[in-house]
Amino acid sequence: MSSAPYIVGNWKMNGTRALLAEARAINRAAARYPGVQVALAPPFTLVQSLADEAQAIGVGGQDCHVQPKGAHTGDISAPMLADCGASFVIVGHSERRKDHGEDDALVKAKAEAAIEAGLGVIVCVGETLEERDAGQAEAVVSQQVDNSLPALEAIADLPAGKVSVAYEPVWAIGTGRVAEVADVVAMHKAIRTRIEAAYGEKAAGVRILYGGSVNAENAAALLAAEGVGGALVGGASLAAESFAAIIAAAGTEPVD
Ligand code: PEP
């Protein structure tokens, strides 16, 4: 199992080149914590610049097309991301599922396209508030995991750590409302069961991240929770100060 905590910042549609100064500071902070795997997913426009200069962090995309190239105006393919230095891509974020009507089958195809291009992949799942209130959270998320993860044949030859699942309750994203640790633990356990059903012994190499209003104050408790292999962080990853505090909260020793 890849045991290093995986802390990933998702900048969403934020950041012009001026924000690279924060990324440099994040890179310096990450270098102090070699026991933590740190990554940033900036907008496409910053991927290459960041990948060129940030040595202590992984750099990734926030989405990719299922095709490697072709007549798809405005889209970016997984090989294009790899070509400009990305090492991973996030797929199936709830904002993509909502804003672009992405369903599980498309998310799965994107994940497999990413792997084909040599990228790691973070597959996002999570229930809405209505689904949680209706007592359907676990069923919804389990179904998303079953249908969004790349097929076993696609990951069979991959080393541990290349595929992650991010559990992000939709109602916790960007709202300041964090899931209870006990609920996170229960959902991560349910997700682990589905990953094991899909991948057998390969499941041990898949980390499950929590995402949804993670910040400097709540990170330590969430990251220490059973089954939580890291965090996918939106708002708090835009500033080096708050993101560095989350990296430090992952519980590994810094080097000076
Ligand atoms: C996200 O966008 O994946 C996310 C978790 O955002 P935030 O941390 O801002 O809730």
PDB file of C-alpha atoms and ligand atoms in Angstrom:
ATOM      1  CA  MET A   1       0.000   0.000   0.000  1.00  0.00           C
ATOM      2  CA  SER A   2       1.244   3.542  -0.699  1.00  0.00           C
ATOM      3  CA  SER A   3       1.273   4.658   2.864  1.00  0.00           C
ATOM      4  CA  ALA A   4       2.440   8.261   2.426  1.00  0.00           C
ATOM      5  CA  PRO A   5      -0.424  10.685   2.980  1.00  0.00           C
ATOM      6  CA  TYR A   6      -1.432  12.256  -0.318  1.00  0.00           C
ATOM      7  CA  ILE A   7      -2.324  15.956  -0.044  1.00  0.00           C
ATOM      8  CA  VAL A   8      -3.640  17.425  -3.283  1.00  0.00           C
ATOM      9  CA  GLY A   9      -4.663  21.014  -3.967  1.00  0.00           C
ATOM     10  CA  ASN A  10      -7.345  21.679  -6.558  1.00  0.00           C
ATOM     11  CA  TRP A  11      -7.132  25.283  -7.711  1.00  0.00           C
ATOM     12  CA  LYS A  12     -10.258  24.954  -9.865  1.00  0.00           C
ATOM     13  CA  MET A  13     -10.689  27.995 -12.153  1.00  0.00           C
ATOM     14  CA  ASN A  14      -8.430  30.159 -10.006  1.00  0.00           C
ATOM     15  CA  GLY A  15      -4.980  31.483 -10.649  1.00  0.00           C
ATOM     16  CA  THR A  16      -3.107  33.481 -13.201  1.00  0.00           C
ATOM     17  CA  ARG A  17       0.679  33.473 -13.372  1.00  0.00           C
ATOM     18  CA  ALA A  18       0.780  35.769 -10.342  1.00  0.00           C
ATOM     19  CA  LEU A  19      -0.389  32.857  -8.207  1.00  0.00           C
ATOM     20  CA  LEU A  20       2.721  30.850  -9.093  1.00  0.00           C
ATOM     21  CA  ALA A  21       4.399  32.631  -6.183  1.00  0.00           C
ATOM     22  CA  GLU A  22       2.060  30.712  -3.842  1.00  0.00           C
ATOM     23  CA  ALA A  23       2.851  27.488  -5.674  1.00  0.00           C
ATOM     24  CA  ARG A  24       6.573  28.099  -5.180  1.00  0.00           C
ATOM     25  CA  ALA A  25       5.995  28.587  -1.473  1.00  0.00           C
ATOM     26  CA  ILE A  26       3.918  25.392  -1.396  1.00  0.00           C
ATOM     27  CA  ASN A  27       6.751  23.592  -3.157  1.00  0.00           C
ATOM     28  CA  ARG A  28       9.182  24.802  -0.475  1.00  0.00           C
ATOM     29  CA  ALA A  29       6.808  23.674   2.278  1.00  0.00           C
ATOM     30  CA  ALA A  30       6.389  20.255   0.636  1.00  0.00           C
ATOM     31  CA  ALA A  31      10.162  19.811   0.451  1.00  0.00           C
ATOM     32  CA  ARG A  32      10.249  19.983   4.265  1.00  0.00           C
ATOM     33  CA  TYR A  33       7.865  17.005   4.500  1.00  0.00           C
ATOM     34  CA  PRO A  34       9.343  14.189   2.403  1.00  0.00           C
ATOM     35  CA  GLY A  35       6.976  11.737   4.093  1.00  0.00           C
ATOM     36  CA  VAL A  36       3.967  13.457   2.534  1.00  0.00           C
ATOM     37  CA  GLN A  37       3.120  13.223  -1.166  1.00  0.00           C
ATOM     38  CA  VAL A  38       2.011  16.710  -2.185  1.00  0.00           C
ATOM     39  CA  ALA A  39       0.454  17.744  -5.482  1.00  0.00           C
ATOM     40  CA  LEU A  40      -1.324  20.693  -7.058  1.00  0.00           C
ATOM     41  CA  ALA A  41      -3.857  20.724  -9.868  1.00  0.00           C
ATOM     42  CA  PRO A  42      -3.789  24.295 -11.209  1.00  0.00           C
ATOM     43  CA  PRO A  43      -5.800  25.440 -14.231  1.00  0.00           C
ATOM     44  CA  PHE A  44      -4.480  24.051 -17.529  1.00  0.00           C
ATOM     45  CA  THR A  45      -2.838  27.394 -18.274  1.00  0.00           C
ATOM     46  CA  LEU A  46      -0.410  26.980 -15.369  1.00  0.00           C
ATOM     47  CA  VAL A  47       0.385  23.274 -15.578  1.00  0.00           C
ATOM     48  CA  GLN A  48       3.538  23.603 -17.651  1.00  0.00           C
ATOM     49  CA  SER A  49       5.017  26.559 -15.760  1.00  0.00           C
ATOM     50  CA  LEU A  50       4.413  24.856 -12.461  1.00  0.00           C
ATOM     51  CA  ALA A  51       5.696  21.471 -13.620  1.00  0.00           C
ATOM     52  CA  ASP A  52       8.875  23.116 -14.916  1.00  0.00           C
ATOM     53  CA  GLU A  53       9.806  24.655 -11.609  1.00  0.00           C
ATOM     54  CA  ALA A  54       8.200  22.674  -8.786  1.00  0.00           C
ATOM     55  CA  GLN A  55      10.368  19.679  -7.954  1.00  0.00           C
ATOM     56  CA  ALA A  56       8.924  18.680  -4.582  1.00  0.00           C
ATOM     57  CA  ILE A  57       5.289  18.410  -5.691  1.00  0.00           C
ATOM     58  CA  GLY A  58       3.340  16.598  -8.370  1.00  0.00           C
ATOM     59  CA  VAL A  59       1.459  18.720 -10.889  1.00  0.00           C
ATOM     60  CA  GLY A  60      -1.781  17.601 -12.456  1.00  0.00           C
ATOM     61  CA  GLY A  61      -4.834  18.543 -14.466  1.00  0.00           C
ATOM     62  CA  GLN A  62      -8.403  18.925 -13.238  1.00  0.00           C
ATOM     63  CA  ASP A  63      -9.971  17.055 -16.151  1.00  0.00           C
ATOM     64  CA  CYS A  64      -9.090  15.422 -19.468  1.00  0.00           C
ATOM     65  CA  HIS A  65     -10.911  14.311 -22.582  1.00  0.00           C
ATOM     66  CA  VAL A  66     -11.432  10.615 -23.288  1.00  0.00           C
ATOM     67  CA  GLN A  67      -9.787  10.878 -26.710  1.00  0.00           C
ATOM     68  CA  PRO A  68      -6.061  11.491 -27.132  1.00  0.00           C
ATOM     69  CA  LYS A  69      -6.648  14.086 -29.885  1.00  0.00           C
ATOM     70  CA  GLY A  70      -9.208  15.260 -32.415  1.00  0.00           C
ATOM     71  CA  ALA A  71     -12.019  17.666 -33.136  1.00  0.00           C
ATOM     72  CA  HIS A  72     -13.014  18.596 -29.584  1.00  0.00           C
ATOM     73  CA  THR A  73     -12.760  22.366 -29.365  1.00  0.00           C
ATOM     74  CA  GLY A  74     -11.691  23.621 -25.979  1.00  0.00           C
ATOM     75  CA  ASP A  75     -10.830  20.219 -24.550  1.00  0.00           C
ATOM     76  CA  ILE A  76      -7.456  18.982 -23.339  1.00  0.00           C
ATOM     77  CA  SER A  77      -6.362  15.364 -23.670  1.00  0.00           C
ATOM     78  CA  ALA A  78      -4.453  13.225 -21.220  1.00  0.00           C
ATOM     79  CA  PRO A  79      -1.388  12.937 -23.522  1.00  0.00           C
ATOM     80  CA  MET A  80      -1.365  16.764 -23.777  1.00  0.00           C
ATOM     81  CA  LEU A  81      -1.292  17.005 -19.991  1.00  0.00           C
ATOM     82  CA  ALA A  82       1.511  14.469 -19.801  1.00  0.00           C
ATOM     83  CA  ASP A  83       3.392  16.351 -22.513  1.00  0.00           C
ATOM     84  CA  CYS A  84       3.475  19.529 -20.456  1.00  0.00           C
ATOM     85  CA  GLY A  85       4.700  17.812 -17.319  1.00  0.00           C
ATOM     86  CA  ALA A  86       1.553  16.677 -15.509  1.00  0.00           C
ATOM     87  CA  SER A  87       1.832  13.445 -13.588  1.00  0.00           C
ATOM     88  CA  PHE A  88      -1.836  12.959 -12.702  1.00  0.00           C
ATOM     89  CA  VAL A  89      -5.341  14.190 -13.404  1.00  0.00           C
ATOM     90  CA  ILE A  90      -8.494  14.597 -11.326  1.00  0.00           C
ATOM     91  CA  VAL A  91     -11.603  13.132 -12.958  1.00  0.00           C
ATOM     92  CA  GLY A  92     -15.254  13.150 -11.971  1.00  0.00           C
ATOM     93  CA  HIS A  93     -15.113  16.166  -9.666  1.00  0.00           C
ATOM     94  CA  SER A  94     -18.679  17.007  -8.623  1.00  0.00           C
ATOM     95  CA  GLU A  95     -18.377  20.408 -10.317  1.00  0.00           C
ATOM     96  CA  ARG A  96     -17.651  18.609 -13.625  1.00  0.00           C
ATOM     97  CA  ARG A  97     -20.438  16.109 -13.001  1.00  0.00           C
ATOM     98  CA  LYS A  98     -22.855  19.006 -12.333  1.00  0.00           C
ATOM     99  CA  ASP A  99     -21.645  21.724 -14.721  1.00  0.00           C
ATOM    100  CA  HIS A 100     -20.865  19.412 -17.642  1.00  0.00           C
ATOM    101  CA  GLY A 101     -23.305  16.551 -17.065  1.00  0.00           C
ATOM    102  CA  GLU A 102     -20.525  14.006 -16.627  1.00  0.00           C
ATOM    103  CA  ASP A 103     -21.780  10.572 -15.642  1.00  0.00           C
ATOM    104  CA  ASP A 104     -19.957   7.582 -14.188  1.00  0.00           C
ATOM    105  CA  ALA A 105     -19.334   5.968 -17.574  1.00  0.00           C
ATOM    106  CA  LEU A 106     -17.653   9.119 -18.889  1.00  0.00           C
ATOM    107  CA  VAL A 107     -15.607   9.498 -15.709  1.00  0.00           C
ATOM    108  CA  LYS A 108     -14.439   5.895 -16.041  1.00  0.00           C
ATOM    109  CA  ALA A 109     -13.479   6.459 -19.698  1.00  0.00           C
ATOM    110  CA  LYS A 110     -11.526   9.586 -18.706  1.00  0.00           C
ATOM    111  CA  ALA A 111      -9.732   7.692 -15.944  1.00  0.00           C
ATOM    112  CA  GLU A 112      -8.760   4.955 -18.385  1.00  0.00           C
ATOM    113  CA  ALA A 113      -7.591   7.547 -20.928  1.00  0.00           C
ATOM    114  CA  ALA A 114      -5.431   9.117 -18.250  1.00  0.00           C
ATOM    115  CA  ILE A 115      -3.849   5.802 -17.335  1.00  0.00           C
ATOM    116  CA  GLU A 116      -3.259   5.027 -21.010  1.00  0.00           C
ATOM    117  CA  ALA A 117      -1.327   8.317 -21.198  1.00  0.00           C
ATOM    118  CA  GLY A 118       0.816   7.352 -18.210  1.00  0.00           C
ATOM    119  CA  LEU A 119      -0.894   9.661 -15.719  1.00  0.00           C
ATOM    120  CA  GLY A 120      -2.006   8.884 -12.209  1.00  0.00           C
ATOM    121  CA  VAL A 121      -5.676   9.479 -11.579  1.00  0.00           C
ATOM    122  CA  ILE A 122      -7.863  10.755  -8.753  1.00  0.00           C
ATOM    123  CA  VAL A 123     -11.485   9.667  -9.204  1.00  0.00           C
ATOM    124  CA  CYS A 124     -13.947  11.836  -7.274  1.00  0.00           C
ATOM    125  CA  VAL A 125     -17.182  10.555  -5.779  1.00  0.00           C
ATOM    126  CA  GLY A 126     -19.642  11.995  -3.277  1.00  0.00           C
ATOM    127  CA  GLU A 127     -23.300  12.340  -2.436  1.00  0.00           C
ATOM    128  CA  THR A 128     -25.494  15.443  -2.445  1.00  0.00           C
ATOM    129  CA  LEU A 129     -27.177  16.722   0.692  1.00  0.00           C
ATOM    130  CA  GLU A 130     -30.543  15.450  -0.546  1.00  0.00           C
ATOM    131  CA  GLU A 131     -29.090  11.975  -1.006  1.00  0.00           C
ATOM    132  CA  ARG A 132     -27.544  12.020   2.480  1.00  0.00           C
ATOM    133  CA  ASP A 133     -30.750  13.275   4.068  1.00  0.00           C
ATOM    134  CA  ALA A 134     -32.636  10.502   2.301  1.00  0.00           C
ATOM    135  CA  GLY A 135     -30.279   7.918   3.807  1.00  0.00           C
ATOM    136  CA  GLN A 136     -28.841   7.069   0.393  1.00  0.00           C
ATOM    137  CA  ALA A 137     -25.302   8.366   0.807  1.00  0.00           C
ATOM    138  CA  GLU A 138     -23.554   5.019   0.994  1.00  0.00           C
ATOM    139  CA  ALA A 139     -25.571   3.481  -1.834  1.00  0.00           C
ATOM    140  CA  VAL A 140     -24.948   6.487  -4.103  1.00  0.00           C
ATOM    141  CA  VAL A 141     -21.229   6.624  -3.418  1.00  0.00           C
ATOM    142  CA  SER A 142     -20.823   2.843  -3.734  1.00  0.00           C
ATOM    143  CA  GLN A 143     -22.489   2.958  -7.128  1.00  0.00           C
ATOM    144  CA  GLN A 144     -20.233   5.819  -8.216  1.00  0.00           C
ATOM    145  CA  VAL A 145     -17.169   3.844  -7.149  1.00  0.00           C
ATOM    146  CA  ASP A 146     -18.363   0.698  -8.938  1.00  0.00           C
ATOM    147  CA  ASN A 147     -19.038   2.570 -12.175  1.00  0.00           C
ATOM    148  CA  SER A 148     -16.395   5.346 -12.244  1.00  0.00           C
ATOM    149  CA  LEU A 149     -13.198   3.497 -11.393  1.00  0.00           C
ATOM    150  CA  PRO A 150     -10.983   2.331 -14.243  1.00  0.00           C
ATOM    151  CA  ALA A 151     -11.336  -1.376 -15.030  1.00  0.00           C
ATOM    152  CA  LEU A 152      -9.044  -3.876 -13.344  1.00  0.00           C
ATOM    153  CA  GLU A 153      -7.382  -4.647 -16.706  1.00  0.00           C
ATOM    154  CA  ALA A 154      -6.513  -0.946 -17.069  1.00  0.00           C
ATOM    155  CA  ILE A 155      -4.729  -0.776 -13.725  1.00  0.00           C
ATOM    156  CA  ALA A 156      -3.339  -4.317 -13.508  1.00  0.00           C
ATOM    157  CA  ASP A 157       0.231  -3.293 -14.343  1.00  0.00           C
ATOM    158  CA  LEU A 158       0.295  -0.015 -12.430  1.00  0.00           C
ATOM    159  CA  PRO A 159       2.431   0.495  -9.339  1.00  0.00           C
ATOM    160  CA  ALA A 160       0.689   1.276  -6.049  1.00  0.00           C
ATOM    161  CA  GLY A 161      -0.386   4.876  -5.595  1.00  0.00           C
ATOM    162  CA  LYS A 162      -1.296   5.693  -9.201  1.00  0.00           C
ATOM    163  CA  VAL A 163      -5.048   5.433  -8.625  1.00  0.00           C
ATOM    164  CA  SER A 164      -6.805   7.277  -5.799  1.00  0.00           C
ATOM    165  CA  VAL A 165     -10.429   7.832  -4.931  1.00  0.00           C
ATOM    166  CA  ALA A 166     -11.476  11.174  -3.429  1.00  0.00           C
ATOM    167  CA  TYR A 167     -14.595  11.052  -1.272  1.00  0.00           C
ATOM    168  CA  GLU A 168     -16.042  14.542  -1.474  1.00  0.00           C
ATOM    169  CA  PRO A 169     -19.559  15.002  -0.138  1.00  0.00           C
ATOM    170  CA  VAL A 170     -21.008  17.624  -2.488  1.00  0.00           C
ATOM    171  CA  TRP A 171     -22.521  19.562   0.414  1.00  0.00           C
ATOM    172  CA  ALA A 172     -19.076  19.951   2.011  1.00  0.00           C
ATOM    173  CA  ILE A 173     -17.314  21.400  -1.024  1.00  0.00           C
ATOM    174  CA  GLY A 174     -16.603  25.101  -0.682  1.00  0.00           C
ATOM    175  CA  THR A 175     -19.264  25.471   1.994  1.00  0.00           C
ATOM    176  CA  GLY A 176     -17.188  25.446   5.176  1.00  0.00           C
ATOM    177  CA  ARG A 177     -19.321  22.530   6.300  1.00  0.00           C
ATOM    178  CA  VAL A 178     -17.126  19.507   7.019  1.00  0.00           C
ATOM    179  CA  ALA A 179     -18.309  15.932   7.319  1.00  0.00           C
ATOM    180  CA  GLU A 180     -18.185  14.405  10.788  1.00  0.00           C
ATOM    181  CA  VAL A 181     -15.072  12.296  11.247  1.00  0.00           C
ATOM    182  CA  ALA A 182     -17.222   9.261  12.101  1.00  0.00           C
ATOM    183  CA  ASP A 183     -19.161   9.664   8.841  1.00  0.00           C
ATOM    184  CA  VAL A 184     -15.924  10.017   6.896  1.00  0.00           C
ATOM    185  CA  VAL A 185     -14.570   6.834   8.459  1.00  0.00           C
ATOM    186  CA  ALA A 186     -17.783   4.942   7.687  1.00  0.00           C
ATOM    187  CA  MET A 187     -17.841   6.103   4.079  1.00  0.00           C
ATOM    188  CA  HIS A 188     -14.160   5.388   3.520  1.00  0.00           C
ATOM    189  CA  LYS A 189     -14.760   1.873   4.832  1.00  0.00           C
ATOM    190  CA  ALA A 190     -17.640   1.390   2.410  1.00  0.00           C
ATOM    191  CA  ILE A 191     -15.517   2.716  -0.458  1.00  0.00           C
ATOM    192  CA  ARG A 192     -12.632   0.414   0.506  1.00  0.00           C
ATOM    193  CA  THR A 193     -15.015  -2.543   0.322  1.00  0.00           C
ATOM    194  CA  ARG A 194     -16.065  -1.573  -3.210  1.00  0.00           C
ATOM    195  CA  ILE A 195     -12.458  -1.036  -4.322  1.00  0.00           C
ATOM    196  CA  GLU A 196     -11.526  -4.456  -2.954  1.00  0.00           C
ATOM    197  CA  ALA A 197     -14.442  -6.017  -4.806  1.00  0.00           C
ATOM    198  CA  ALA A 198     -13.236  -4.397  -8.037  1.00  0.00           C
ATOM    199  CA  TYR A 199      -9.484  -4.823  -7.703  1.00  0.00           C
ATOM    200  CA  GLY A 200      -8.806  -7.678  -5.288  1.00  0.00           C
ATOM    201  CA  GLU A 201      -5.238  -7.473  -3.996  1.00  0.00           C
ATOM    202  CA  LYS A 202      -4.526  -4.430  -6.192  1.00  0.00           C
ATOM    203  CA  ALA A 203      -6.918  -2.480  -3.971  1.00  0.00           C
ATOM    204  CA  ALA A 204      -4.167  -2.084  -1.375  1.00  0.00           C
ATOM    205  CA  GLY A 205      -2.419   0.383  -3.692  1.00  0.00           C
ATOM    206  CA  VAL A 206      -5.420   2.706  -3.880  1.00  0.00           C
ATOM    207  CA  ARG A 207      -5.595   5.574  -1.390  1.00  0.00           C
ATOM    208  CA  ILE A 208      -8.895   7.134  -0.420  1.00  0.00           C
ATOM    209  CA  LEU A 209      -8.725  10.893   0.120  1.00  0.00           C
ATOM    210  CA  TYR A 210     -11.274  13.059   1.886  1.00  0.00           C
ATOM    211  CA  GLY A 211     -12.290  16.373   0.353  1.00  0.00           C
ATOM    212  CA  GLY A 212     -14.714  19.071   1.420  1.00  0.00           C
ATOM    213  CA  SER A 213     -13.760  22.246   3.299  1.00  0.00           C
ATOM    214  CA  VAL A 214     -10.507  20.799   4.624  1.00  0.00           C
ATOM    215  CA  ASN A 215      -8.516  23.581   6.279  1.00  0.00           C
ATOM    216  CA  ALA A 216      -5.628  24.177   8.659  1.00  0.00           C
ATOM    217  CA  GLU A 217      -7.883  23.712  11.687  1.00  0.00           C
ATOM    218  CA  ASN A 218      -9.693  20.489  10.813  1.00  0.00           C
ATOM    219  CA  ALA A 219      -6.998  18.724   8.746  1.00  0.00           C
ATOM    220  CA  ALA A 220      -5.227  16.889  11.577  1.00  0.00           C
ATOM    221  CA  ALA A 221      -8.393  15.158  12.801  1.00  0.00           C
ATOM    222  CA  LEU A 222      -9.502  14.207   9.293  1.00  0.00           C
ATOM    223  CA  LEU A 223      -6.086  12.970   8.200  1.00  0.00           C
ATOM    224  CA  ALA A 224      -5.677  10.872  11.336  1.00  0.00           C
ATOM    225  CA  ALA A 225      -9.047   9.182  10.814  1.00  0.00           C
ATOM    226  CA  GLU A 226      -9.084   5.482   9.997  1.00  0.00           C
ATOM    227  CA  GLY A 227      -8.952   4.792   6.273  1.00  0.00           C
ATOM    228  CA  VAL A 228      -8.174   8.378   5.258  1.00  0.00           C
ATOM    229  CA  GLY A 229      -5.143   8.338   2.975  1.00  0.00           C
ATOM    230  CA  GLY A 230      -4.967  12.056   2.330  1.00  0.00           C
ATOM    231  CA  ALA A 231      -6.990  15.093   1.363  1.00  0.00           C
ATOM    232  CA  LEU A 232      -8.217  16.845  -1.754  1.00  0.00           C
ATOM    233  CA  VAL A 233      -8.258  20.530  -0.886  1.00  0.00           C
ATOM    234  CA  GLY A 234      -9.899  23.367  -2.789  1.00  0.00           C
ATOM    235  CA  GLY A 235     -10.035  26.827  -1.232  1.00  0.00           C
ATOM    236  CA  ALA A 236      -7.330  26.267   1.368  1.00  0.00           C
ATOM    237  CA  SER A 237      -4.821  25.207  -1.312  1.00  0.00           C
ATOM    238  CA  LEU A 238      -4.800  28.661  -2.905  1.00  0.00           C
ATOM    239  CA  ALA A 239      -2.647  30.158  -0.169  1.00  0.00           C
ATOM    240  CA  ALA A 240       0.682  28.648   0.826  1.00  0.00           C
ATOM    241  CA  GLU A 241       0.124  29.419   4.491  1.00  0.00           C
ATOM    242  CA  SER A 242      -3.064  27.373   4.824  1.00  0.00           C
ATOM    243  CA  PHE A 243      -1.968  24.585   2.473  1.00  0.00           C
ATOM    244  CA  ALA A 244       1.401  24.243   4.242  1.00  0.00           C
ATOM    245  CA  ALA A 245      -0.463  23.883   7.538  1.00  0.00           C
ATOM    246  CA  ILE A 246      -2.496  21.021   6.034  1.00  0.00           C
ATOM    247  CA  ILE A 247       0.700  19.336   4.812  1.00  0.00           C
ATOM    248  CA  ALA A 248       2.166  19.699   8.293  1.00  0.00           C
ATOM    249  CA  ALA A 249      -1.029  18.253   9.809  1.00  0.00           C
ATOM    250  CA  ALA A 250      -0.501  14.987   7.947  1.00  0.00           C
ATOM    251  CA  GLY A 251       1.604  13.874  10.893  1.00  0.00           C
ATOM    252  CA  THR A 252       5.042  13.215   9.422  1.00  0.00           C
ATOM    253  CA  GLU A 253       8.299  14.689  10.665  1.00  0.00           C
ATOM    254  CA  PRO A 254       9.678  17.772   8.874  1.00  0.00           C
ATOM    255  CA  VAL A 255      13.297  18.034   7.764  1.00  0.00           C
ATOM    256  CA  ASP A 256      15.104  21.362   8.024  1.00  0.00           C
TER     257      ASP A 256
HETATM  258  C1  PEP B   1     -12.643  20.518  -3.977  1.00  0.00           C
HETATM  259  O1  PEP B   1     -12.882  21.341  -4.823  1.00  0.00           O
HETATM  260  O2  PEP B   1     -12.282  19.382  -4.328  1.00  0.00           O
HETATM  261  C2  PEP B   1     -12.797  20.890  -2.578  1.00  0.00           C
HETATM  262  C3  PEP B   1     -12.731  19.949  -1.701  1.00  0.00           C
HETATM  263  O3  PEP B   1     -13.006  22.230  -2.309  1.00  0.00           O
HETATM  264  P1  PEP B   1     -13.002  22.921  -0.855  1.00  0.00           P
HETATM  265  O4  PEP B   1     -11.785  22.377  -0.124  1.00  0.00           O
HETATM  266  O5  PEP B   1     -12.915  24.364  -1.126  1.00  0.00           O
HETATM  267  O6  PEP B   1     -14.245  22.506  -0.178  1.00  0.00           O
END
